[in-house]
Coordinates of C-alpha atoms in Angstrom, one line a residue:
M1 CA 1.4 -27.3 -16.1
S2 CA 3.6 -24.8 -14.4
T3 CA 6.0 -23.0 -16.7
T4 CA 9.5 -21.9 -15.8
V5 CA 10.0 -18.3 -17.1
S6 CA 13.2 -16.5 -17.8
A7 CA 13.1 -12.7 -17.5
K8 CA 15.1 -10.4 -19.7
N9 CA 18.7 -11.3 -18.8
G10 CA 17.1 -13.3 -15.9
T11 CA 16.7 -10.0 -14.0
W12 CA 13.5 -9.0 -12.2
R13 CA 12.8 -5.3 -11.4
N14 CA 10.2 -3.7 -9.3
W15 CA 7.7 -1.0 -10.5
G16 CA 9.7 1.9 -8.9
G17 CA 12.9 0.8 -10.6
N18 CA 14.9 0.9 -7.3
V19 CA 15.0 -2.9 -6.7
S20 CA 16.3 -5.7 -8.9
A21 CA 17.0 -9.4 -8.4
R22 CA 18.5 -12.3 -10.4
P23 CA 16.6 -15.5 -9.4
V24 CA 18.0 -18.9 -10.4
R25 CA 14.6 -19.7 -11.9
Q26 CA 11.1 -18.2 -12.2
V27 CA 8.0 -20.4 -12.0
E28 CA 4.4 -19.7 -13.0
P29 CA 2.3 -22.3 -11.4
A30 CA -1.2 -22.9 -12.8
S31 CA -2.6 -24.6 -9.7
V32 CA -2.0 -24.8 -5.9
E33 CA -0.6 -28.3 -6.4
E34 CA 1.9 -27.0 -8.9
L35 CA 2.9 -24.2 -6.5
A36 CA 3.3 -26.7 -3.6
A37 CA 5.5 -28.9 -5.9
A38 CA 7.6 -25.9 -6.8
V39 CA 8.1 -25.1 -3.1
R40 CA 9.2 -28.7 -2.4
A41 CA 11.5 -28.7 -5.4
A42 CA 13.2 -25.5 -4.2
A43 CA 13.7 -26.9 -0.7
E44 CA 15.3 -30.1 -2.2
D45 CA 17.6 -27.9 -4.4
G46 CA 18.6 -25.8 -1.4
L47 CA 17.1 -22.6 -2.9
K48 CA 15.1 -19.9 -1.2
V49 CA 11.6 -19.1 -2.5
K50 CA 9.7 -15.8 -2.9
A51 CA 6.4 -15.0 -4.6
V52 CA 6.1 -11.6 -6.5
G53 CA 3.0 -9.8 -7.7
T54 CA 3.2 -6.7 -9.8
G55 CA 6.3 -5.4 -8.0
H56 CA 4.6 -2.3 -6.5
S57 CA 6.7 -2.6 -3.3
F58 CA 9.6 -0.2 -3.0
T59 CA 11.5 -2.5 -0.6
S60 CA 13.2 -5.7 -1.6
I61 CA 10.5 -7.7 0.2
A62 CA 10.0 -9.9 -2.9
A63 CA 13.6 -10.1 -4.2
T64 CA 15.4 -13.5 -4.3
D65 CA 18.4 -15.1 -5.9
G66 CA 16.5 -18.5 -5.6
V67 CA 13.1 -19.4 -7.0
L68 CA 10.8 -16.5 -7.9
I69 CA 7.1 -17.6 -8.0
R70 CA 4.9 -15.6 -10.3
P71 CA 1.2 -16.2 -9.4
Q72 CA -0.3 -14.6 -12.5
L73 CA -2.0 -17.9 -13.6
L74 CA -3.5 -18.3 -10.1
A75 CA -6.1 -15.7 -10.8
G76 CA -9.9 -15.3 -10.8
I77 CA -12.8 -15.7 -8.4
R78 CA -13.3 -19.1 -6.9
G79 CA -16.7 -18.4 -5.5
I80 CA -19.1 -15.8 -4.0
D81 CA -21.1 -16.8 -0.9
R82 CA -24.1 -14.4 -0.8
D83 CA -25.3 -15.8 2.5
A84 CA -22.0 -15.2 4.3
M85 CA -21.4 -12.1 2.0
T86 CA -17.8 -13.2 1.1
V87 CA -15.8 -13.7 -2.0
T88 CA -12.9 -16.2 -2.4
V89 CA -10.3 -15.1 -4.9
E90 CA -7.0 -16.6 -6.2
A91 CA -3.9 -14.9 -4.9
G92 CA -2.6 -13.6 -8.3
T93 CA -5.8 -11.8 -9.2
P94 CA -5.2 -8.0 -9.7
L95 CA -7.2 -5.8 -7.5
K96 CA -8.6 -4.0 -10.5
R97 CA -10.0 -7.3 -11.9
L98 CA -11.5 -8.2 -8.5
N99 CA -13.1 -4.7 -8.1
A100 CA -14.7 -4.8 -11.6
A101 CA -15.9 -8.4 -11.2
L102 CA -17.5 -7.6 -7.8
A103 CA -19.2 -4.5 -9.3
R104 CA -20.7 -6.7 -12.1
E105 CA -22.1 -8.9 -9.3
G106 CA -23.5 -5.8 -7.4
L107 CA -20.9 -6.2 -4.7
S108 CA -17.9 -4.2 -3.3
L109 CA -15.1 -4.3 -0.8
T110 CA -15.7 -1.8 2.0
N111 CA -12.5 0.1 1.6
M112 CA -9.4 -0.1 -0.6
G113 CA -6.1 1.6 -1.4
D114 CA -5.6 4.2 -4.1
I115 CA -3.7 2.0 -6.5
M116 CA -5.4 -1.1 -7.9
E117 CA -2.6 -2.6 -10.1
Q118 CA -1.4 -5.0 -7.3
T119 CA -2.3 -8.6 -7.0
V120 CA -4.6 -9.3 -4.0
S121 CA -1.9 -11.3 -2.2
G122 CA 0.8 -8.7 -2.7
A123 CA -1.5 -6.0 -1.5
V124 CA -2.5 -7.7 1.7
S125 CA 0.9 -9.2 2.5
T126 CA 2.5 -5.8 2.7
G127 CA -0.4 -4.1 4.5
T128 CA -1.9 -2.0 1.6
H129 CA -4.5 0.4 3.0
G130 CA -6.7 3.3 2.0
T131 CA -8.1 5.8 4.4
G132 CA -11.0 5.4 6.8
R133 CA -12.5 6.4 10.1
E134 CA -14.0 3.0 10.8
S135 CA -12.9 0.9 7.8
A136 CA -9.4 -0.4 7.9
S137 CA -6.8 -1.9 5.5
I138 CA -7.6 -4.5 2.8
A139 CA -6.1 -7.2 5.1
A140 CA -8.6 -6.3 7.8
Q141 CA -11.4 -7.4 5.4
I142 CA -10.0 -10.9 5.1
R143 CA -12.2 -13.7 6.5
G144 CA -10.0 -16.7 5.5
L145 CA -6.9 -17.5 3.6
E146 CA -5.0 -20.5 2.1
L147 CA -1.3 -20.8 2.5
V148 CA 1.4 -23.1 1.1
T149 CA 3.9 -23.6 3.9
A150 CA 7.6 -24.5 3.8
D151 CA 7.0 -28.3 3.7
G152 CA 4.7 -27.9 0.7
S153 CA 1.5 -28.5 2.7
V154 CA -1.6 -26.4 2.2
L155 CA -3.0 -24.6 5.3
T156 CA -6.4 -23.0 5.5
C157 CA -6.8 -20.3 8.1
S158 CA -9.7 -18.3 9.6
E159 CA -10.7 -17.0 13.1
K160 CA -11.9 -20.6 13.8
E161 CA -9.3 -22.7 11.8
N162 CA -5.6 -22.1 12.7
P163 CA -6.5 -18.8 14.3
E164 CA -3.0 -17.9 15.4
V165 CA -1.8 -18.3 11.8
F166 CA -4.8 -16.2 10.6
A167 CA -3.9 -13.4 13.1
A168 CA -0.5 -13.1 11.5
A169 CA -0.7 -14.3 7.9
R170 CA -3.2 -11.6 6.8
I171 CA -0.1 -9.4 6.7
G172 CA 2.5 -12.1 6.5
L173 CA 5.3 -10.3 4.5
G174 CA 5.8 -13.5 2.6
A175 CA 7.6 -14.9 5.7
L176 CA 5.1 -17.6 6.8
G177 CA 4.4 -19.2 3.4
I178 CA 2.9 -18.4 0.0
V179 CA -0.7 -17.2 0.0
T180 CA -2.7 -19.0 -2.7
A181 CA -6.3 -17.8 -2.0
L182 CA -8.1 -15.1 0.1
T183 CA -11.7 -14.8 1.3
F184 CA -12.8 -11.2 1.8
D185 CA -15.9 -9.7 3.3
V186 CA -18.0 -8.0 0.7
E187 CA -21.2 -5.8 0.9
P188 CA -23.8 -4.7 -1.6
L189 CA -22.5 -2.2 -4.1
F190 CA -22.9 1.3 -2.8
L191 CA -22.2 4.9 -4.0
L192 CA -19.6 7.3 -2.6
T193 CA -19.7 11.0 -3.0
A194 CA -16.2 12.5 -3.2
R195 CA -15.6 16.1 -2.4
E196 CA -12.2 17.4 -3.3
E197 CA -11.2 21.0 -2.4
P198 CA -8.1 23.0 -1.7
M199 CA -7.5 24.0 1.9
A200 CA -4.7 25.8 3.8
F201 CA -2.2 23.5 5.5
D202 CA -2.6 25.3 8.9
R203 CA -6.4 25.0 8.7
V204 CA -6.3 21.3 7.9
L205 CA -4.1 20.6 10.9
A206 CA -6.2 22.9 13.2
E207 CA -9.4 21.2 12.1
F208 CA -8.0 17.7 11.5
D209 CA -9.9 15.9 14.3
Q210 CA -13.2 17.4 13.2
L211 CA -12.5 16.6 9.5
W212 CA -11.6 13.0 10.5
A213 CA -14.7 12.6 12.7
E214 CA -17.2 14.1 10.2
N215 CA -16.1 12.0 7.2
E216 CA -16.0 8.2 6.6
H217 CA -12.9 8.6 4.5
F218 CA -10.7 11.7 4.8
E219 CA -7.3 12.3 3.2
F220 CA -5.2 15.2 2.0
Y221 CA -2.1 16.0 0.1
W222 CA 0.3 18.8 1.2
F223 CA 2.6 20.4 -1.3
P224 CA 6.0 21.1 0.3
H225 CA 7.3 24.6 -0.1
T226 CA 3.7 25.9 0.1
G227 CA 1.0 26.4 2.7
N228 CA -1.5 24.6 0.4
T229 CA -3.2 21.2 0.6
N230 CA -5.8 19.4 -1.5
T231 CA -8.4 17.6 0.7
K232 CA -10.6 14.7 -0.3
R233 CA -13.7 13.5 1.6
N234 CA -15.5 10.3 0.6
N235 CA -18.9 9.5 2.1
R236 CA -21.6 7.1 1.3
S237 CA -24.4 8.5 -0.8
A238 CA -28.0 7.7 -1.7
G239 CA -27.2 8.9 -5.2
P240 CA -27.8 9.6 -8.0
E241 CA -24.6 8.6 -9.7
Q242 CA -22.8 11.7 -11.0
P243 CA -19.4 10.4 -12.3
V244 CA -16.7 12.8 -13.3
G245 CA -17.4 13.7 -17.0
Q246 CA -15.0 12.1 -19.5
L247 CA -13.4 15.4 -20.5
A248 CA -13.2 16.7 -17.0
G249 CA -11.9 13.4 -15.8
W250 CA -9.3 13.3 -18.5
F251 CA -8.2 16.9 -17.8
E252 CA -7.9 16.5 -14.0
D253 CA -6.8 12.8 -13.7
E254 CA -4.8 12.3 -16.8
F255 CA -3.6 15.7 -18.0
L256 CA -3.0 17.5 -14.7
S257 CA -2.4 14.6 -12.3
N258 CA -0.3 12.5 -14.7
G259 CA 0.6 14.5 -17.8
V260 CA 1.5 18.0 -16.6
F261 CA 2.7 16.5 -13.3
Q262 CA 5.1 14.3 -15.2
V263 CA 6.5 17.3 -17.1
A264 CA 6.8 19.2 -13.8
Q265 CA 8.8 16.3 -12.4
W266 CA 11.2 16.3 -15.4
V267 CA 11.7 20.1 -15.1
G268 CA 12.2 19.8 -11.3
R269 CA 14.8 17.0 -11.8
G270 CA 16.7 19.1 -14.3
A271 CA 16.3 22.4 -12.4
P272 CA 15.7 21.8 -8.7
A273 CA 15.7 25.6 -8.0
A274 CA 12.4 25.8 -9.9
I275 CA 10.6 23.3 -7.7
P276 CA 9.1 25.7 -5.1
A277 CA 7.6 27.7 -7.9
I278 CA 6.3 24.6 -9.6
A279 CA 4.9 23.4 -6.3
R280 CA 3.0 26.7 -5.8
I281 CA 1.5 26.4 -9.3
S282 CA 0.7 22.6 -8.9
S283 CA -1.0 23.1 -5.6
K284 CA -3.4 25.7 -7.1
A285 CA -4.0 23.8 -10.4
L286 CA -6.5 21.3 -9.1
S287 CA -9.9 23.0 -8.4
A288 CA -12.7 21.9 -6.1
R289 CA -15.0 19.2 -7.5
T290 CA -17.7 16.8 -6.3
Y291 CA -18.7 13.5 -7.9
T292 CA -20.6 10.4 -7.0
D293 CA -19.7 6.9 -8.2
I294 CA -19.2 3.2 -7.2
P295 CA -16.4 2.7 -4.7
Y296 CA -13.5 1.6 -6.8
K297 CA -14.0 4.5 -9.2
V298 CA -13.8 6.9 -6.2
F299 CA -11.1 5.2 -4.0
T300 CA -8.6 4.5 -6.8
S301 CA -6.9 6.7 -9.3
P302 CA -4.4 6.1 -12.1
R303 CA -0.7 6.6 -11.3
R304 CA 1.4 6.9 -14.4
V305 CA 4.2 9.1 -13.0
R306 CA 6.7 6.7 -11.5
F307 CA 8.1 7.5 -8.0
V308 CA 9.8 6.1 -5.0
E309 CA 7.9 6.3 -1.7
M310 CA 8.4 6.1 2.1
E311 CA 5.3 5.9 4.3
Y312 CA 5.0 5.7 8.1
A313 CA 2.1 5.1 10.4
V314 CA 2.2 7.3 13.5
P315 CA -0.4 7.4 16.3
R316 CA -3.2 9.5 15.0
A317 CA -2.9 11.9 17.9
A318 CA 0.7 12.6 16.8
L319 CA -0.2 13.6 13.2
A320 CA -0.3 17.4 13.6
D321 CA 3.1 17.5 15.4
T322 CA 4.6 15.1 12.8
L323 CA 3.5 17.2 9.9
R324 CA 4.6 20.5 11.4
E325 CA 8.1 19.0 12.1
L326 CA 8.2 17.7 8.5
R327 CA 7.4 21.2 7.1
T328 CA 10.0 22.9 9.4
M329 CA 12.6 20.3 8.2
V330 CA 11.8 20.9 4.5
D331 CA 11.9 24.7 4.9
R332 CA 15.3 24.6 6.8
S333 CA 17.0 21.9 4.8
G334 CA 17.4 23.4 1.4
L335 CA 15.8 20.2 0.0
R336 CA 13.7 20.6 -3.1
V337 CA 10.6 18.3 -2.9
S338 CA 8.5 18.1 -6.0
F339 CA 6.0 15.5 -4.9
P340 CA 3.1 16.1 -2.5
V341 CA 3.0 14.5 0.9
E342 CA -0.1 12.2 1.3
V343 CA -1.9 11.8 4.6
R344 CA -4.5 9.1 5.4
T345 CA -5.9 7.4 8.5
A346 CA -6.9 3.9 9.7
P347 CA -8.6 2.6 12.9
A348 CA -6.8 0.2 15.2
D349 CA -7.0 -3.5 14.0
D350 CA -6.0 -6.9 15.5
I351 CA -3.5 -8.1 12.9
T352 CA -0.1 -8.9 14.4
L353 CA 2.2 -6.9 12.2
S354 CA -0.4 -4.4 10.7
T355 CA 0.9 -0.9 10.8
A356 CA -2.4 -0.1 12.6
S357 CA -2.1 -3.0 15.0
G358 CA -3.6 -2.0 18.4
R359 CA -3.6 1.7 17.7
D360 CA -5.6 4.4 15.7
S361 CA -3.1 5.5 13.1
A362 CA -2.4 8.3 10.6
Y363 CA -0.2 7.6 7.6
V364 CA 2.3 10.1 6.2
A365 CA 3.8 9.2 2.8
V366 CA 6.7 11.1 1.2
H367 CA 7.6 10.6 -2.4
M368 CA 10.3 11.5 -4.9
F369 CA 10.2 11.3 -8.7
R370 CA 11.9 8.1 -10.0
G371 CA 15.5 8.9 -10.8
T372 CA 15.8 11.8 -8.4
P373 CA 18.1 11.4 -5.3
Y374 CA 15.8 10.7 -2.4
H375 CA 18.1 9.6 0.4
A376 CA 18.6 13.0 2.1
Y377 CA 14.8 13.7 2.2
F378 CA 13.8 10.2 3.3
T379 CA 16.4 10.1 6.0
A380 CA 15.4 13.4 7.5
A381 CA 11.7 12.4 7.3
E382 CA 12.4 9.0 8.8
R383 CA 14.0 10.7 11.8
I384 CA 10.8 12.6 12.5
F385 CA 8.6 9.5 12.0
T386 CA 10.6 7.3 14.3
A387 CA 10.7 9.9 17.0
H388 CA 6.9 9.4 17.1
E389 CA 7.2 5.6 17.2
G390 CA 6.2 5.4 13.6
R391 CA 5.8 2.0 11.9
P392 CA 7.0 1.9 8.2
H393 CA 4.8 0.4 5.5
W394 CA 6.3 -3.0 4.8
G395 CA 6.4 -2.3 1.0
K396 CA 7.9 1.1 1.1
V397 CA 11.4 2.5 1.6
H398 CA 12.7 2.4 5.2
T399 CA 15.8 1.6 7.2
R400 CA 14.3 -0.1 10.3
D401 CA 15.3 -3.5 11.6
A402 CA 14.0 -6.2 13.9
E403 CA 15.3 -4.5 17.0
Y404 CA 13.3 -1.4 16.2
F405 CA 10.2 -3.4 15.3
S406 CA 10.3 -5.4 18.6
R407 CA 9.9 -2.0 20.3
V408 CA 7.0 -0.5 18.2
Y409 CA 5.0 -3.8 17.7
P410 CA 3.8 -5.2 21.0
R411 CA 3.1 -8.6 19.3
F412 CA 6.3 -8.8 17.3
G413 CA 7.5 -11.9 19.3
E414 CA 4.2 -13.6 18.5
F415 CA 5.0 -13.3 14.8
T416 CA 8.6 -14.4 14.9
A417 CA 7.6 -17.5 17.1
L418 CA 5.0 -18.5 14.5
R419 CA 7.6 -18.1 11.8
D420 CA 10.0 -20.4 13.7
R421 CA 7.2 -23.0 13.7
L422 CA 6.1 -22.7 10.1
D423 CA 9.4 -22.0 8.4
P424 CA 12.2 -23.3 10.7
E425 CA 14.7 -23.7 7.8
R426 CA 13.9 -20.1 6.5
L427 CA 12.9 -21.3 3.1
F428 CA 11.1 -18.0 2.5
Q429 CA 14.0 -15.9 3.8
N430 CA 15.6 -13.1 1.9
D431 CA 17.8 -10.1 2.9
Y432 CA 14.8 -7.9 3.6
L433 CA 13.2 -10.4 6.0
R434 CA 16.5 -11.1 7.7
R435 CA 16.7 -7.3 8.5
V436 CA 13.1 -6.7 9.6
L437 CA 12.4 -10.0 11.4
G438 CA 15.9 -11.0 12.5
A439 CA 17.8 -14.1 11.4

């Protein structure tokens, strides 16, 4: 039985605290049939419908003043097929639960993002990704999906069944229907060795192509106002397991990366002039370390310091220029940036509106502490990203519209035509989709 939920004052807020909405009603369906019924009821009442996961998007992609669907009861693994090496999972399942359940079964996803709080459907619908030389976003690991469309019917999609919907709905932005289940490729559980070490900004850029080529998963953080980065290389390992010790893990991941970092953000917000000095100390606080563990314990890390984020995918070949321009902009602007810039990569994929669709990509993410003014920094950064034909992450702050996307996504028209077919009345429309996909 689906329950209708009322939030505090009826207001829904996202994790970053920068988006809120007041839906007419909130529904928690306990089955696909109940979800389909809720969609049909909304259509009859003339209300728009959006599904929301854990609210980890910084855009208003999930906001609605109509019916807000919360898929928390649609959670758990439907089945594991060891012959096909796939897992089918309900849409509202948190990634952390999926990762832990797969590990218990001796299985793992090939790659994942660094936050695992999101629901699987929210993560794939916005194009969540990690970093990888050959392995791409979470959505690129999907083998099939189930979708409730605007007329309340349930559509199953794969490369063989409804392939044109499958090509688009893996990163569907919530515009084509509500995802109710996903089938992912899995593989036998493996070990990763992570090597984290500080490296000079200029050296990382000079050697970037080599660092990318020599490592299965390479990423780094650059601390603005400094010439310092922290690099991370993850590669498959024969073992043995050597996890981060409890005390060391607490010190590096909780005390430094969350606790001290939180205090540094508070100080920076109160006294922006201190930020460059804080950045120099922060960038030297994390020392080199190496550890070996199962994938989700290496790929993901706890994020307790709340922030707002903008991230763009630029062609991988344009990364060094993009970062040099970003550094010059920060140095000349008088801005005080207290959060590191995160850099990752992904290979080209074949998903219609994936940020890596048809091109090898590098991701550059800029962050600001929650409650700190971020518009000046993000606006200046966005000018640099768009000059390189950057594609913004669908779940992170940006100001682009359909006209821009039609230029940077060769298959943009393919997506909007499919949307016209699946949702001609725009039941799943909201202000964000109106801006990014056109009316």
